[in-house]
Coordinates of C-alpha atoms and ligand atoms in Angstrom, one line a residue:
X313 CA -28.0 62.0 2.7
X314 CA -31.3 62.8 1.5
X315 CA -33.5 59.8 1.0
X316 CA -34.6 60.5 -2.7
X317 CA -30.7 60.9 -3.1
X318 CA -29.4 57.9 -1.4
X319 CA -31.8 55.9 -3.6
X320 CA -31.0 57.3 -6.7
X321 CA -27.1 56.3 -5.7
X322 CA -27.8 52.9 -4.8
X323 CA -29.9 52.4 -7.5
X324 CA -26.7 53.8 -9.7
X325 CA -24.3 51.1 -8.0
X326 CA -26.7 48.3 -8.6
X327 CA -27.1 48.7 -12.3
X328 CA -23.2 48.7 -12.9
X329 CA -22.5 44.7 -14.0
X330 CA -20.2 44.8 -10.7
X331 CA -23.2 45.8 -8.3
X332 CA -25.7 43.4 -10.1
X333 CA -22.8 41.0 -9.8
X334 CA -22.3 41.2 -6.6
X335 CA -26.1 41.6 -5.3
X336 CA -27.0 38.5 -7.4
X337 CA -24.1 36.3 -5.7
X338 CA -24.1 37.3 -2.2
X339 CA -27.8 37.3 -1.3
X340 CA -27.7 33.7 -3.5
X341 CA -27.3 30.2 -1.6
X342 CA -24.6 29.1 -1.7
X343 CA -23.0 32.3 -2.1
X344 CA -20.9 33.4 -4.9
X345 CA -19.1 35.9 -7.2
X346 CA -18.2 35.4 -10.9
X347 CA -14.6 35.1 -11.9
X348 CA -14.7 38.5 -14.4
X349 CA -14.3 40.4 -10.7
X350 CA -11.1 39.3 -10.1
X351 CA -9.1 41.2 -12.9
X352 CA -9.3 44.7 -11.6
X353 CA -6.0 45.9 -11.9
X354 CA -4.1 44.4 -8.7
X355 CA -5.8 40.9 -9.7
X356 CA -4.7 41.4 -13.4
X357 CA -1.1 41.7 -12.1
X358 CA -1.5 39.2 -9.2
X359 CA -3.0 36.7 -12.4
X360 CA 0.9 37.2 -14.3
X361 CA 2.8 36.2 -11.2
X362 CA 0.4 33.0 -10.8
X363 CA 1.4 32.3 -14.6
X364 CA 5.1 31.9 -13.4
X365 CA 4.7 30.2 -10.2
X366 CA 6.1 27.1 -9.8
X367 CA 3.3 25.2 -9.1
X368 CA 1.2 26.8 -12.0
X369 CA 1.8 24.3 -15.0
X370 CA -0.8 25.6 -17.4
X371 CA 0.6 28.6 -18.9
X372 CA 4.3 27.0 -19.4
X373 CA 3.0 23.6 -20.6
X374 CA 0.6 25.1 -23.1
X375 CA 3.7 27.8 -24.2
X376 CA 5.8 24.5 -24.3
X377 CA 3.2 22.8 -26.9
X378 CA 2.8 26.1 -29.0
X379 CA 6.5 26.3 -29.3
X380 CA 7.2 22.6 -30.2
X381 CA 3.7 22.5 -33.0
X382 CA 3.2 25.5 -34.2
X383 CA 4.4 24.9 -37.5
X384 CA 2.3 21.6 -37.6
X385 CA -0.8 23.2 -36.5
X386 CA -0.6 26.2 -39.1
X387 CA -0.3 24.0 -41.4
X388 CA -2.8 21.5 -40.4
X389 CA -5.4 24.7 -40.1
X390 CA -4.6 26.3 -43.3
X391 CA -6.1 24.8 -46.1
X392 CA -6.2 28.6 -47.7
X393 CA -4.3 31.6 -46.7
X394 CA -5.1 32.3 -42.6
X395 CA -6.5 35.4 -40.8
X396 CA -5.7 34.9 -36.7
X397 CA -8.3 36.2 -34.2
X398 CA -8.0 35.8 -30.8
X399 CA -10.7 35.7 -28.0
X400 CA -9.7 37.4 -24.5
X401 CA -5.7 37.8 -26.1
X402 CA -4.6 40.2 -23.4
X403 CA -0.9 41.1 -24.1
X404 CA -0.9 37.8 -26.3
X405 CA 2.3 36.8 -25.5
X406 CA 2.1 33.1 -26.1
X407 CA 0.2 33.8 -29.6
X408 CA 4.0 35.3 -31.3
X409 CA 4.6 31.3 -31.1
X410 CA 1.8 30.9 -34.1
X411 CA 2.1 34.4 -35.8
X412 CA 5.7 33.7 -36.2
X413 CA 4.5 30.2 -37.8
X414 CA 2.1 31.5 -40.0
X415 CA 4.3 34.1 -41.3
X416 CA 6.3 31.1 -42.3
X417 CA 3.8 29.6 -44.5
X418 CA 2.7 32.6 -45.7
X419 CA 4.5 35.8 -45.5
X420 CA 2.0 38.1 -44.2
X421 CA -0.9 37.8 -41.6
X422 CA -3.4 39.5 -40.3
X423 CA -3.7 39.1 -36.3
X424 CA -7.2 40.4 -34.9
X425 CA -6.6 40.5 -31.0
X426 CA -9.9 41.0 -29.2
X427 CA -10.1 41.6 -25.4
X428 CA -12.2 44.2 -23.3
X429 CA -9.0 46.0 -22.0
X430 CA -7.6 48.7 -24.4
X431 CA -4.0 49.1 -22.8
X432 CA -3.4 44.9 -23.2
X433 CA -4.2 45.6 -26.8
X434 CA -2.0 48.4 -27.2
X435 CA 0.7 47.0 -25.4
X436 CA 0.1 43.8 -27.7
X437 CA 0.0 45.5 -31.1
X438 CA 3.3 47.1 -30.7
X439 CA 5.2 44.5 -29.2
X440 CA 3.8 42.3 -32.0
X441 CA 4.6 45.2 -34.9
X442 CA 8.0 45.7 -33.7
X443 CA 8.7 42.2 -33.7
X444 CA 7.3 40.8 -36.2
X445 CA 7.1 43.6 -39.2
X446 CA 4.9 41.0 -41.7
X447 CA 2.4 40.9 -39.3
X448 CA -0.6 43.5 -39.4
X449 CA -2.2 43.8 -36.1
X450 CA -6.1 44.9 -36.1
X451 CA -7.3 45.3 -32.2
X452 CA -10.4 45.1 -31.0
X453 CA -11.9 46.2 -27.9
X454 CA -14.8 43.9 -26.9
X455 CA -16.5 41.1 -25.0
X456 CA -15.1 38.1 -26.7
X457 CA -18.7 37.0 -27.1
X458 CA -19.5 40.0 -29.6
X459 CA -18.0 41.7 -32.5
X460 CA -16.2 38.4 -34.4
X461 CA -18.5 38.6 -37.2
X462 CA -17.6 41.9 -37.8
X463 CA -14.4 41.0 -38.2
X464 CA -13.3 41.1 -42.2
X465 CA -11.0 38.2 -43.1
X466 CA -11.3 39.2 -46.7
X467 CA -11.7 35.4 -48.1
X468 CA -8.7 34.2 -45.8
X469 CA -9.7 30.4 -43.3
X470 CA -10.2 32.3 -39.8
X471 CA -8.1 30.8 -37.0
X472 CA -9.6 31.6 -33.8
X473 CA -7.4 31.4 -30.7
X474 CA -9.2 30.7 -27.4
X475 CA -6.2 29.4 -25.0
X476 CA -5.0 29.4 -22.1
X477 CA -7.3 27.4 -20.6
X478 CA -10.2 30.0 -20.8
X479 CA -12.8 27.9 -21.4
X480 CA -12.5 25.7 -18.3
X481 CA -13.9 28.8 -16.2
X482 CA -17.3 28.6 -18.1
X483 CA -20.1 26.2 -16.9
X484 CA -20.3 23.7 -18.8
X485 CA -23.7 25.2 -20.3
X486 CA -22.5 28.5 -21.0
X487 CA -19.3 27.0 -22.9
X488 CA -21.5 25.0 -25.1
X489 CA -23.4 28.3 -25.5
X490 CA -20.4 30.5 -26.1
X491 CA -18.8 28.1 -28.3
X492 CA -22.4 27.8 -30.2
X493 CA -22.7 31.6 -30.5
X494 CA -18.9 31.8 -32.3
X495 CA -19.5 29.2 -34.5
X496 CA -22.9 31.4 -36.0
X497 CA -20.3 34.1 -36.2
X498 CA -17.7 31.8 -38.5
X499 CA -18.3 30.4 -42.4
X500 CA -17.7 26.7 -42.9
X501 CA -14.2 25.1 -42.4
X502 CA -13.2 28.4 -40.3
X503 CA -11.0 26.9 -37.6
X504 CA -10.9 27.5 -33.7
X505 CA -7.9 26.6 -31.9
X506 CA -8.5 25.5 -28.3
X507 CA -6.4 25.2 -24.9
X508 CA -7.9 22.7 -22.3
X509 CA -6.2 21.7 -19.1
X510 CA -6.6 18.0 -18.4
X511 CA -7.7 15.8 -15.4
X512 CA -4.6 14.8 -13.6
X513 CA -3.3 13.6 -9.7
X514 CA -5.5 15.8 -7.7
X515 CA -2.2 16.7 -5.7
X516 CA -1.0 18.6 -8.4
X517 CA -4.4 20.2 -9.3
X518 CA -4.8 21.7 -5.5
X519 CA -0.7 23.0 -5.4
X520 CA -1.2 24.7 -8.9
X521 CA -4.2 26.6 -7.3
X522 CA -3.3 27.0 -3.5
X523 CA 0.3 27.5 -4.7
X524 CA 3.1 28.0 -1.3
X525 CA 3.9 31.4 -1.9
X526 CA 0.1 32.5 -1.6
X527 CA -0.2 34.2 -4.9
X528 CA -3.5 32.5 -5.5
X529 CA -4.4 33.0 -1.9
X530 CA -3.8 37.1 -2.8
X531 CA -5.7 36.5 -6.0
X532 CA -8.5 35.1 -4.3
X533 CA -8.6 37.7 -1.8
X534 CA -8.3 41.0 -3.5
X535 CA -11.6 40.4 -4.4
X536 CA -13.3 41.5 -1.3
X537 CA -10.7 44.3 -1.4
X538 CA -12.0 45.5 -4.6
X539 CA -15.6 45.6 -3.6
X540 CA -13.9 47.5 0.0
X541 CA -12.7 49.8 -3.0
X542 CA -15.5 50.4 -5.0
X543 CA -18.6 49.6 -3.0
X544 CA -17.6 50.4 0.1
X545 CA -17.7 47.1 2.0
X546 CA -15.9 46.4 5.4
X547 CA -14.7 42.9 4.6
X548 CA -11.9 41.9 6.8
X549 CA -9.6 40.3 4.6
X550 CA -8.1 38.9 7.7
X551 CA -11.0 37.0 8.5
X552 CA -11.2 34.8 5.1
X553 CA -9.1 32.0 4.0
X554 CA -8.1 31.2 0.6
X555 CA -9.1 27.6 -0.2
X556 CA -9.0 25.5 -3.2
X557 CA -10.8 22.4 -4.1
X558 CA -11.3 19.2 -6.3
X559 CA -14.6 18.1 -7.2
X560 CA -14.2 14.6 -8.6
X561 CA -18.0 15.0 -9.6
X562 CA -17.5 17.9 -11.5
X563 CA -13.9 17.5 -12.6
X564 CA -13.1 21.3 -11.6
X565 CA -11.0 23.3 -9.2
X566 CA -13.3 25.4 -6.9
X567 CA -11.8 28.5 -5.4
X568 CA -13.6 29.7 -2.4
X569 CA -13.1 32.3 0.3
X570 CA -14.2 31.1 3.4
X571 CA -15.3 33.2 6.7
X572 CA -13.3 32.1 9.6
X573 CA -15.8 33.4 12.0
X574 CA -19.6 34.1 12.2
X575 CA -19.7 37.9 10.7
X576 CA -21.6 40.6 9.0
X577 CA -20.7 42.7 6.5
X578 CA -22.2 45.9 5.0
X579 CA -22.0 46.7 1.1
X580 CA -23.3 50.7 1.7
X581 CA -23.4 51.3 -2.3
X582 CA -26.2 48.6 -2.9
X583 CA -27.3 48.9 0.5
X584 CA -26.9 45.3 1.5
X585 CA -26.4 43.5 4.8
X586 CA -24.9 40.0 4.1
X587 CA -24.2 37.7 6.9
X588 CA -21.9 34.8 7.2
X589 CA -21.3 32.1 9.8
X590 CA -18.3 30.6 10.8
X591 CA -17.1 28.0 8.0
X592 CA -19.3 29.0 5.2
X593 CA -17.8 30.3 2.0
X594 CA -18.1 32.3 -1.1
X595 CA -17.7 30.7 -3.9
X596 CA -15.6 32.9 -6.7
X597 CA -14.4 30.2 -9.4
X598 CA -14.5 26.6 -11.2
X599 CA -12.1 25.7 -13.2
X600 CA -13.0 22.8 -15.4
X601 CA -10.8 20.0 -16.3
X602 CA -11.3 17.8 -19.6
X603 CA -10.6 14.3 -20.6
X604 CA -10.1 14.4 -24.8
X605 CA -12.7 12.8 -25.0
X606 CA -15.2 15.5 -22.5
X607 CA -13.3 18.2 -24.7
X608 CA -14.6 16.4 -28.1
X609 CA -18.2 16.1 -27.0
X610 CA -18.3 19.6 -26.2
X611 CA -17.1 20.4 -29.5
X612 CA -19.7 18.5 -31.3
X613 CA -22.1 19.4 -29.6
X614 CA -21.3 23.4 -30.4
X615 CA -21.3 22.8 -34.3
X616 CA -17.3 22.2 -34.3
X617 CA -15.8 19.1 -35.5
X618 CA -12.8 18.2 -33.5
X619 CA -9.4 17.6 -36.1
X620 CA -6.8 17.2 -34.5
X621 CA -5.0 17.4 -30.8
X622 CA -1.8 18.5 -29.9
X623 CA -0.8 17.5 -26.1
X624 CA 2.7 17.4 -23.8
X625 CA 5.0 14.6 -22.9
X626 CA 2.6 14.3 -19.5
X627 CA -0.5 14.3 -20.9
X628 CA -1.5 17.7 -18.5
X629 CA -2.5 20.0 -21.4
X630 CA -4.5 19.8 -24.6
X631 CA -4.4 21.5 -28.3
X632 CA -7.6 20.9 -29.9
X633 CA -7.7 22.2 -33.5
X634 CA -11.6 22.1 -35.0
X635 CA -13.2 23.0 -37.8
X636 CA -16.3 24.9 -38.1
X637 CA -19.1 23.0 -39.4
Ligands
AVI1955 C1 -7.7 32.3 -16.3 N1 -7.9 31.0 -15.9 C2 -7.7 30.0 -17.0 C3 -7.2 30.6 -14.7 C4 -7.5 29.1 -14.3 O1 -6.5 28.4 -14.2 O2 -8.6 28.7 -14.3 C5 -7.6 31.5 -13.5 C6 -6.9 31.1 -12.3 N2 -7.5 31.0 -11.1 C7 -6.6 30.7 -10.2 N3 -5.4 30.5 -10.8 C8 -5.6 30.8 -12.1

């Protein structure tokens, strides 16, 4: 390839967010990728099977919550009519637990599913429609971060639904930030329902992340398979090993990939040599765990006043309803 040319490509791949993304974390120390890179299509599918697994309580335990307070919380959020949005809702399948409450206190809703992928939304409005004829399903396709203010709730309380746990894969800086910038976006005594996984035996933390059927291991991996696929790398995926761990200081689960021997690897699209030796890893998630009382800190401290908290029989998962104020 001509030089001029080979420039102008590499300079292409770097300026996509994956290239950046991948440039910034793997000529950092300690190495790293951000979490967003594992939901290319195989990792979107690999992510549902990990949401059944055995060892995977979060998604069941929070669906179990939902499905025994759902009436409670609608009620407890709706001081006027409610408009639903929900931040990152995917196919939304745990939110039919609240539309189907609201639509018992009030007969119609309007449900404002927002999430950067166009086929979850689609899939999500129909199901939802079919189902559920009183509800009125308004997609939008966008970074959760953008585009809530835009959103008309025509006088209605906005109920915003971040679940699932989402918030646990921020830093704790950039949630505070994240949950700052939604709260500018929201009028006084608009409400944001929250899902946060809870501290628990760190036994049961590592086997819902390094599960025995090595879905999470898959996960994990398929990231250096996607930037094989798109950027050209040669990672060996045979020479990395899934490995998840606790970090008491931090109260998170790390997810790391780590090189079984010393190695080098070649990303051709952004032109990049990395090297790794044998034992060191790259660091691709955190996923933060609350006390109620961590949860309620960071909520005050984002312009949100914490109301009230719905949790299960174990303690291992927390509702937090607040109010924007
Ligand atoms: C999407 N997120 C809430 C999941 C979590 O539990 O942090 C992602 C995940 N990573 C490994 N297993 C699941």
């Amino acid at each position: 390839m001509h030089v001029a040319s080979a420039r102008s490509s590499l300079n292409t791949a770097i300026q996509t967010p994956l290239g950046e993304e991948v440039y910034r974390g793997l000529t950092g120390h300690p190495k790293s990728l951000c979490p967003w890179l594992f939901y290319d299509e195989k990792g979107s599918a690999l992510f549902e099977q990990i949401t059944a697994l055995p060892e995977y309580y979060v998604t069941r335990t929070e669906r179990a919550i939902l499905a025994d307070y759902a009436d409670e919380i609608i009620s407890t959020a709706a001081d006027r009519r409610l408009t639903l949005v929900e931040l990152g809702a995917g196919t939304a399948t745990k939110t039919g637990l609240l539309l189907e409450a609201a639509l018992r206190h009030q007969q119609r809703v309007t449900y404002h599913p927002i999430d950067v992928s166009e086929s979850a939304l689609n899939e999500a409005k129909l199901r939802i429609e079919t189902r559920l004829p009183g509800v009125t399903v308004k997609p939008r396709v966008a970074d959760y971060t953008e585009g809530l203010g835009a959103i008309d709730a025509a006088g209605q309380r906005r109920l915003v639904l971040f679940i699932g746990s989402s918030i646990g894969n921020f830093e704790p800086t950039d949630a505070v930030q994240l949950l700052r910038g939604l709260r500018q976006q929201l009028h006084a005594g608009d409400r944001l329902l929250l899902g946060v996984d809870r501290i628990k035996e760190r036994k049961l933390l590592l086997a819902a992340y390094d599960d025995k059927a090595g879905v999470t291991a898959a996960f994990n991996l398929n990231v250096l398979e996607r930037l094989n696929r798109e950027l050209g790398a040669n990672f060996n995926l045979r020479l990395f090993r899934h490995c998840a761990r606790w970090s008491e200081e931090h109260s998170r689960i790390e997810m790391h990939l780590e090189s079984l021997v010393s190695q080098q690897i070649f990303i051709p699209a952004l032109e990049l040599e990395v090297k790794l030796n044998r034992g060191e890893t790259i660091h691709t998630e955190n996923s933060y765990k609350f006390t109620p009382e961590g949860l309620s800190s960071l909520l005050e401290r984002s312009g949100f006043k914490p109301s009230r908290q719905w949790t299960d029989e174990r303690n291992w998962f927390s509702v937090f309803l607040a109010t924007a104020w």
